[in-house]
Short mmCIF file of C-alpha atoms (C1' of nucleotides) in Angstrom, two decimals:
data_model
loop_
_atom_site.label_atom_id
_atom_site.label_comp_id
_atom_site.label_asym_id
_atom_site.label_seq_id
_atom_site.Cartn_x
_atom_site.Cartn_y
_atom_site.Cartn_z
CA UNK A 1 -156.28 80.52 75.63
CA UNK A 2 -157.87 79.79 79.03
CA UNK A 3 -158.06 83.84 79.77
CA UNK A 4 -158.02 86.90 77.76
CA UNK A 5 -154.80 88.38 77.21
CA UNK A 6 -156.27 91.63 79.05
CA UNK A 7 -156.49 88.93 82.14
CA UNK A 8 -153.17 87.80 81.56
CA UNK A 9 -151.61 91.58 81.56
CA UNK A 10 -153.93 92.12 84.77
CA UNK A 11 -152.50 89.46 86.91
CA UNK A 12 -148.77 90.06 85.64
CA UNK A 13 -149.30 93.53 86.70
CA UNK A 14 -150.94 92.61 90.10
CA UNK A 15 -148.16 91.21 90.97
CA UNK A 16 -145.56 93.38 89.80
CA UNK A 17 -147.68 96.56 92.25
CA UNK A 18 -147.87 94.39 94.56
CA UNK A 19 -144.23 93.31 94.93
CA UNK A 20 -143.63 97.13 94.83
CA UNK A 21 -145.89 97.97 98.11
CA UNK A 22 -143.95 95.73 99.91
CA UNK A 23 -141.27 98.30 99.92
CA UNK A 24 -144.35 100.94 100.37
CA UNK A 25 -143.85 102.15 97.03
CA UNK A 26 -146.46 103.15 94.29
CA UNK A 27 -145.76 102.35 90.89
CA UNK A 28 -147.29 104.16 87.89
CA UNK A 29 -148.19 103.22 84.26
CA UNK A 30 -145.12 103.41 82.63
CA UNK A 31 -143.01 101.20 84.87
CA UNK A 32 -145.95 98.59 85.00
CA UNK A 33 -146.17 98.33 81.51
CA UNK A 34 -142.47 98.33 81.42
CA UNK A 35 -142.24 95.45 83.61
CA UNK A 36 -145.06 93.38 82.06
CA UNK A 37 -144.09 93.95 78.41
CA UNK A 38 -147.81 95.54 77.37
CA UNK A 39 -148.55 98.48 75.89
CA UNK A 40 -149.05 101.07 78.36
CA UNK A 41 -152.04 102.98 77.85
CA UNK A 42 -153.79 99.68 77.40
CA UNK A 43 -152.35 99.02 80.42
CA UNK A 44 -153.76 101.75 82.05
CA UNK A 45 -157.24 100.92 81.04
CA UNK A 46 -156.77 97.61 82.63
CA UNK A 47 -155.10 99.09 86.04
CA UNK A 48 -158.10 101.21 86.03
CA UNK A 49 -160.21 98.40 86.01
CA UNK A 50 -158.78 96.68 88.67
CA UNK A 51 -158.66 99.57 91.15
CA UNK A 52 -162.47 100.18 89.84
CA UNK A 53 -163.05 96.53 91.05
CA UNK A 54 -160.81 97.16 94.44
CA UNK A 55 -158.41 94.62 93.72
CA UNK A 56 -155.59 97.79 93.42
CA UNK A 57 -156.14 101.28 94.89
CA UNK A 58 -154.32 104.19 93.02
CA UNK A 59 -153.64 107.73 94.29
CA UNK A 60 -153.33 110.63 92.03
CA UNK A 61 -150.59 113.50 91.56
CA UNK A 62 -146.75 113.54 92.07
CA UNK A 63 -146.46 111.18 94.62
CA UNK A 64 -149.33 109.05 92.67
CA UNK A 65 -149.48 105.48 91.18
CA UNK A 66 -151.20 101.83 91.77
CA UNK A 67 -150.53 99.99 95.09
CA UNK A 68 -152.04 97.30 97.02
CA UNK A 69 -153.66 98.11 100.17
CA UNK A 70 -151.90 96.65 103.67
CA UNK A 71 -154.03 93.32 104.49
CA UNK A 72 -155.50 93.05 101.25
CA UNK A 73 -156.25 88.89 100.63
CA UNK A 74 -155.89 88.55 96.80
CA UNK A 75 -156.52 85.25 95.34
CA UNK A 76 -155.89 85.00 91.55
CA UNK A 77 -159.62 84.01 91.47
CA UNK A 78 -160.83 87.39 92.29
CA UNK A 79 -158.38 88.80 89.14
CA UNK A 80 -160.09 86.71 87.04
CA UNK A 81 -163.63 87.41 87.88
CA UNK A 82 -162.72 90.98 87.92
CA UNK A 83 -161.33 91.28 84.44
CA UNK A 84 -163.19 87.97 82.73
CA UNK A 85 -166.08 87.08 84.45
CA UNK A 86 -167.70 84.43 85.40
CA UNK A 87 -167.91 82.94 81.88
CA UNK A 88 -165.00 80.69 82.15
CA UNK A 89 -166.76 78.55 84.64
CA UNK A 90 -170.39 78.86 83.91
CA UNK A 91 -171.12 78.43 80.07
CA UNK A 92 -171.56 75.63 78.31
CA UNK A 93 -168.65 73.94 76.40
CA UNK A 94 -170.83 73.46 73.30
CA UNK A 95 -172.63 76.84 73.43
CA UNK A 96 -175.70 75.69 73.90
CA UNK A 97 -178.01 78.16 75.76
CA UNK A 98 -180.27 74.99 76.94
CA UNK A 99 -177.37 73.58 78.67
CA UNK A 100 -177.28 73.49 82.91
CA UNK A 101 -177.52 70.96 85.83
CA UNK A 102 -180.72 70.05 85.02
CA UNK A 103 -180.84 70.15 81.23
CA UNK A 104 -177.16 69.01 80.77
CA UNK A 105 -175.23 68.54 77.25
CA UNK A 106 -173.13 65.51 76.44
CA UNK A 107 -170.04 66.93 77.53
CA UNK A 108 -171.58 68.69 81.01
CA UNK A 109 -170.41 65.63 83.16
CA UNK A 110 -166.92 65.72 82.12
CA UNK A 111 -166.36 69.16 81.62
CA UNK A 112 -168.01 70.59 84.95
CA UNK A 113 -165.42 69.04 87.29
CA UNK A 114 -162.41 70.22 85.42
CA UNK A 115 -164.08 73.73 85.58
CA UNK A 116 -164.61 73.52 88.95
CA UNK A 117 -160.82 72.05 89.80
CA UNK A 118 -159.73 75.05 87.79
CA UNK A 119 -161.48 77.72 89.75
CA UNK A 120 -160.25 76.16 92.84
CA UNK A 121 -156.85 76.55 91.78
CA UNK A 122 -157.36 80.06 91.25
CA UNK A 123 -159.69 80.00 94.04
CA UNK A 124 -156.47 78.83 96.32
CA UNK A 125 -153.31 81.40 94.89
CA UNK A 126 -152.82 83.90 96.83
CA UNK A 127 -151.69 86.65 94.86
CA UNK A 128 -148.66 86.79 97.81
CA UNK A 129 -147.91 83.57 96.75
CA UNK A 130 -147.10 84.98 92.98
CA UNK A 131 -145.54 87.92 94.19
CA UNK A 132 -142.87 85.51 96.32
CA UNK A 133 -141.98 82.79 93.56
CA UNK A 134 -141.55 86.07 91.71
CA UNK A 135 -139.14 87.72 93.77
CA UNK A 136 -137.17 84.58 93.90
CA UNK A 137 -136.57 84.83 90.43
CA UNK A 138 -138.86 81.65 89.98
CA UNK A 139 -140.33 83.44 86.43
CA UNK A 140 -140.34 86.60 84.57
CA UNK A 141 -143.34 88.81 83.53
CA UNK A 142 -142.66 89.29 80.41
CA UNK B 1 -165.47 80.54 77.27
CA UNK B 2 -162.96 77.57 76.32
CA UNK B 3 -163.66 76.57 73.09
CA UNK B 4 -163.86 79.76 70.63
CA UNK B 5 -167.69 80.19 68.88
CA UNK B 6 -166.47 79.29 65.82
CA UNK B 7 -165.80 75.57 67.70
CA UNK B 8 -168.97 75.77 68.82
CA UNK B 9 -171.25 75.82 66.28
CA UNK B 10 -167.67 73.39 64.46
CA UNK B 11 -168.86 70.95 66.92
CA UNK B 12 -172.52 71.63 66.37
CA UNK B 13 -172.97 71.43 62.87
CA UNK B 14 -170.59 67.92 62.74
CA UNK B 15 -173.02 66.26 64.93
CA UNK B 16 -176.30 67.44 62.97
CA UNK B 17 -173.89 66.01 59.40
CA UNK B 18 -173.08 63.16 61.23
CA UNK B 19 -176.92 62.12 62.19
CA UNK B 20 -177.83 62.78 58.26
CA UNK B 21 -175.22 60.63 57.03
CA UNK B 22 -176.52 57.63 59.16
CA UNK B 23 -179.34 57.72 56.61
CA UNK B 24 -177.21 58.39 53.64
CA UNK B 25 -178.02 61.63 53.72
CA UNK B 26 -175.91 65.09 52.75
CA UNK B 27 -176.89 68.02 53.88
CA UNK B 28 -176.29 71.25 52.50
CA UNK B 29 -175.18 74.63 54.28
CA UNK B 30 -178.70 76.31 54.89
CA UNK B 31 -180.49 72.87 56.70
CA UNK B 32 -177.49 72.90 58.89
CA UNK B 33 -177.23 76.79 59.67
CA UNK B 34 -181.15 76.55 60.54
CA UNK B 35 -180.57 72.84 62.74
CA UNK B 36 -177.83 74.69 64.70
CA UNK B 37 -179.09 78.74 64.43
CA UNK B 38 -175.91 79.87 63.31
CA UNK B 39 -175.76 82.44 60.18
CA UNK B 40 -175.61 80.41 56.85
CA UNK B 41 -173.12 82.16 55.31
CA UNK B 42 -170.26 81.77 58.34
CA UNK B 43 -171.49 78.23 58.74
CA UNK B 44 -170.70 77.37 55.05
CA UNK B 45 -167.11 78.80 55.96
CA UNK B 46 -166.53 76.69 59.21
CA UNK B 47 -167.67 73.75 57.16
CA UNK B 48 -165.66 74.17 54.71
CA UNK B 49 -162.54 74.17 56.68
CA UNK B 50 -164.31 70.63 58.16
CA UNK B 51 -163.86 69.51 54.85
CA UNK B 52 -160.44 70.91 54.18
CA UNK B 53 -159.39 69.13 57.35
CA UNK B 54 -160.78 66.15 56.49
CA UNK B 55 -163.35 65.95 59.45
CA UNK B 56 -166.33 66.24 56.54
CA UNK B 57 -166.57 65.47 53.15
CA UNK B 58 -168.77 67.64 50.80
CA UNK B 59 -170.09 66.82 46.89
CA UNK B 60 -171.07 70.10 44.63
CA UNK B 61 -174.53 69.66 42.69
CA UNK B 62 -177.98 69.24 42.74
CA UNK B 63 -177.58 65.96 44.70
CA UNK B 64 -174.48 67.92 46.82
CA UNK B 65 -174.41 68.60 50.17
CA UNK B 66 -171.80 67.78 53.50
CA UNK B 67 -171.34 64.41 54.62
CA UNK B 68 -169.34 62.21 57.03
CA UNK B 69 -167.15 59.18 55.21
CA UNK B 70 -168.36 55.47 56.25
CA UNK B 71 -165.59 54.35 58.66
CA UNK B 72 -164.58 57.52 59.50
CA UNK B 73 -163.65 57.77 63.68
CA UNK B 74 -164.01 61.27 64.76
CA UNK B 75 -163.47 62.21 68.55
CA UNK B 76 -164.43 65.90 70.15
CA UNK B 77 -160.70 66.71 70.40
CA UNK B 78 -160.14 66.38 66.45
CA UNK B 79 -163.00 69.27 65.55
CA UNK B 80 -161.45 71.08 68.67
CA UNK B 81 -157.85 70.86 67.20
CA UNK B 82 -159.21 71.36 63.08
CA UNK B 83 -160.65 74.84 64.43
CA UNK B 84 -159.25 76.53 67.63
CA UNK B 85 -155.63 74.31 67.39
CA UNK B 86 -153.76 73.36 69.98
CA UNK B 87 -153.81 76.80 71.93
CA UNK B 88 -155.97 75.57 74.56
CA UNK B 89 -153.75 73.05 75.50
CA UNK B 90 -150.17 74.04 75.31
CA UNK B 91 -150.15 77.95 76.37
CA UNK B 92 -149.18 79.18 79.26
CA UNK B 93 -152.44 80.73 81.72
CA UNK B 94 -150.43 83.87 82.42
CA UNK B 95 -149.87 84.62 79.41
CA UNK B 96 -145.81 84.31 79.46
CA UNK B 97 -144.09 83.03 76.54
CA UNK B 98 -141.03 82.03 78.86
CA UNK B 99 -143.36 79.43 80.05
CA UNK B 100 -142.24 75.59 79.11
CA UNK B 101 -141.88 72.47 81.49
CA UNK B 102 -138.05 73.22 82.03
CA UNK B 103 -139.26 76.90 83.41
CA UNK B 104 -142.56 76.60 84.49
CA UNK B 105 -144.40 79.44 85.69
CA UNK B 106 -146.28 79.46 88.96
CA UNK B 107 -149.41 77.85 87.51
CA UNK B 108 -148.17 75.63 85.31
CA UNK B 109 -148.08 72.28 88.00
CA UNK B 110 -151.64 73.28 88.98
CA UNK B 111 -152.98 74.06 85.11
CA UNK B 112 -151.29 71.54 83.41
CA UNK B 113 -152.95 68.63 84.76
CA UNK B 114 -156.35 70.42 84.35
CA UNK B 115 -155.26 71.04 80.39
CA UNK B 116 -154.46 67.10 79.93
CA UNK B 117 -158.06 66.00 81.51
CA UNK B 118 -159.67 68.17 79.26
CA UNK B 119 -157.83 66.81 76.47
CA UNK B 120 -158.16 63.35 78.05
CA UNK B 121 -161.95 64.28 77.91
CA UNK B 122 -162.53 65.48 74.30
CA UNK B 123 -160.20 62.65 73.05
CA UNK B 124 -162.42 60.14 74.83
CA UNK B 125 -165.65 61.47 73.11
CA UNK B 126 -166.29 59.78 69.96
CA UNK B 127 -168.80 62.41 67.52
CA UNK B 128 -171.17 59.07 67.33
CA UNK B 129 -171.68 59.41 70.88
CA UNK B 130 -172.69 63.22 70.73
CA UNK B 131 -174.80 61.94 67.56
CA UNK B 132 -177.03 59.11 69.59
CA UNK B 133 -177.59 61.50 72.62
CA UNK B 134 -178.30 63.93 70.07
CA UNK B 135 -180.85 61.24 68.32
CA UNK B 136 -182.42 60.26 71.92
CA UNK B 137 -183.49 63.97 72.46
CA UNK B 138 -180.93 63.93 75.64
CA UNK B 139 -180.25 68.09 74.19
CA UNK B 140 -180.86 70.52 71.35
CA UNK B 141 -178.08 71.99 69.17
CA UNK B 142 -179.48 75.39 69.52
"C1'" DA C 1 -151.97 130.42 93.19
"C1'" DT C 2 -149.24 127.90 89.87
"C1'" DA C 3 -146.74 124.18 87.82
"C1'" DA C 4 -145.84 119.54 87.63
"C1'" DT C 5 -147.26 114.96 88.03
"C1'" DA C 6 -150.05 110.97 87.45
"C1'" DA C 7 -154.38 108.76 87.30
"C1'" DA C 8 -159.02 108.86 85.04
"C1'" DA C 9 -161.84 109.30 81.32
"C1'" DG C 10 -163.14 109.65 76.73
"C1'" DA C 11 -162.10 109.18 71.97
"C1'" DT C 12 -159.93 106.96 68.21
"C1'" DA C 13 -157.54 103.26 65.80
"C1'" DA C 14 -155.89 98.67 64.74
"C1'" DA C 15 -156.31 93.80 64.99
"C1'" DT C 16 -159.07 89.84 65.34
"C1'" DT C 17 -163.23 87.23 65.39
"C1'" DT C 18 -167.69 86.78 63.82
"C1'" DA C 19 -170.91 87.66 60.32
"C1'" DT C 20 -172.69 88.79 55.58
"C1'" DC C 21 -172.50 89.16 50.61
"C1'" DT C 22 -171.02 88.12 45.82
"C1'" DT C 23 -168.78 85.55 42.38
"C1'" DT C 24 -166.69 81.36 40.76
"C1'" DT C 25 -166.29 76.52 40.29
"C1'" DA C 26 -167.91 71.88 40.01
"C1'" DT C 27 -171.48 68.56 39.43
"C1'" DT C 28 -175.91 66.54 38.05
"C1'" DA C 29 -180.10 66.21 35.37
"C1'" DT C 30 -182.34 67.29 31.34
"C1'" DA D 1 -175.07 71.79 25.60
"C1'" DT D 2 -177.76 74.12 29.06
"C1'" DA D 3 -179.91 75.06 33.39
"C1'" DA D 4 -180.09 74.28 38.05
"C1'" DT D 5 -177.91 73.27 42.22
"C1'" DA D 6 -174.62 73.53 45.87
"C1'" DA D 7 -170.04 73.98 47.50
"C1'" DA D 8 -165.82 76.93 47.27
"C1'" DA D 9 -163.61 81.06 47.25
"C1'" DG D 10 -162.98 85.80 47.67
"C1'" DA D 11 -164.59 90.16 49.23
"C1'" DT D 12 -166.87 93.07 52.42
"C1'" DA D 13 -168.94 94.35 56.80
"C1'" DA D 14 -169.97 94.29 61.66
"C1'" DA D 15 -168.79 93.24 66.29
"C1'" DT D 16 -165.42 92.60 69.71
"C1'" DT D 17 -160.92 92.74 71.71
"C1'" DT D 18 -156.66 94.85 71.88
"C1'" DA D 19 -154.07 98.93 71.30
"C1'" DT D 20 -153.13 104.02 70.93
"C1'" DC D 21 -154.01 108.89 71.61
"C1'" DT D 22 -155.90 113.13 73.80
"C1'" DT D 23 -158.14 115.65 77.28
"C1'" DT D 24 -159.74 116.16 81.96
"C1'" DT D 25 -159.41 115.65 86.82
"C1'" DA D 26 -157.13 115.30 91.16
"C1'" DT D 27 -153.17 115.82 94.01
"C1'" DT D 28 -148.68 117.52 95.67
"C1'" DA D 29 -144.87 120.73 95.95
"C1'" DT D 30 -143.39 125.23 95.46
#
DNA sequence: ATAATAAAAGATAAATTTATCTTTTATTAT
DNA sequence: ATAATAAAAGATAAATTTATCTTTTATTAT
């Protein structure tokens, strides 16, 4: 496991709103989770956290749901931070509290790069990107 | 977070065994719980299944304790694979389960290569290594 | 104004990981 | 044979993540 599996739902469902406000459609919960294969209120808590953290914007009521807001530049990155953190790329690979640049553990050296080539992959999808391989039938969601 | 906790302090307490054993030394649960600050009890446990997975050897008794076997090579990426498996390595970042090299998902050319240097990393870094920095003061285990 | 809809929020529960405690088993020294 | 020691094993508990349920709030359509 490289992210949670709250992280994983979050960027499968990212990218199953966002395919759906191409068309200009809202999707609620039940469809996203649906699509995804999670549980739904779970993934409601998670949508919620991602409109919270503006990566989604959601309207309420009978024409409600989750959408992606025209010219909004998603990386995968900023999914990642928003449900995860920072943690991924930041703490030490021994769990040593002592550990940084200047204090580094045995494994800092090797391991700092690979974090760092990981973020900039993340750093370097655009969540469009996703969304197209997607709607080529590339991969599933579930 | 890569490596789980429980890896962590795996890790950890195999390098602390490791430096008593180049004195013919075995150490028992609560030296190594206090050398690492981990809580004695769980650490006994993650020993334990050290020993069961033949990373460590243990002896019961007054003159008991843990232990690492003369001759016994021991890289990162075998306490890495005895505790958290091969997880890190081999599942797919989003979180799909269709996800395999004949139907790769949209990460998996980016991720994979990343995975395989980490393992390339770990596998590279023999426990004696971590032990001598260790023994030159180079960083702390807590 | 009311009903219906859907998100938001709060509460609760289950599963998993981390942590703590107790008992049993094995070994050594006397 | 007995006592002491330390690991091993099993049980229990706490913390965290994942999952489920219920109520409240906001919005639209009638």
């Amino acid at each position: 496991m490289i992210l949670s599996k709250s992280c994983e739902y979050a960027i499968r469902a990212t990218v199953y709103v966002a395919l759906k406000s191409r068309k200009n459609e809202k999707t609620g919960i039940i469809e996203v989770a649906e699509a995804i294969g999670s549980p739904m209120h779970f993934t409601g808590k998670i949508l919620q956290t991602l409109v919270r953290k503006k990566i989604l914007s959601s309207a309420k009521g009978p024409t409600g749901g989750f959408y992606v807001e025209n010219g909004q530049d998603l990386f995968l990155i900023d999914i990642v931070r928003a449900i995860d953190g920072n943690g991924l790329f930041t703490s030490c690979v021994l769990g040593l509290e002592s550990c940084s640049e200047t204090q580094p553990c045995p494994m800092h050296e090797q391991v700092k790069p690979i974090r760092d080539l990981l973020m900039a992959e993340f750093s370097k999808k655009p969540v469009t990107g996703l969304v197209e391989e997607f709607q080529q039938h590339k991969y599933f969601l579930k």
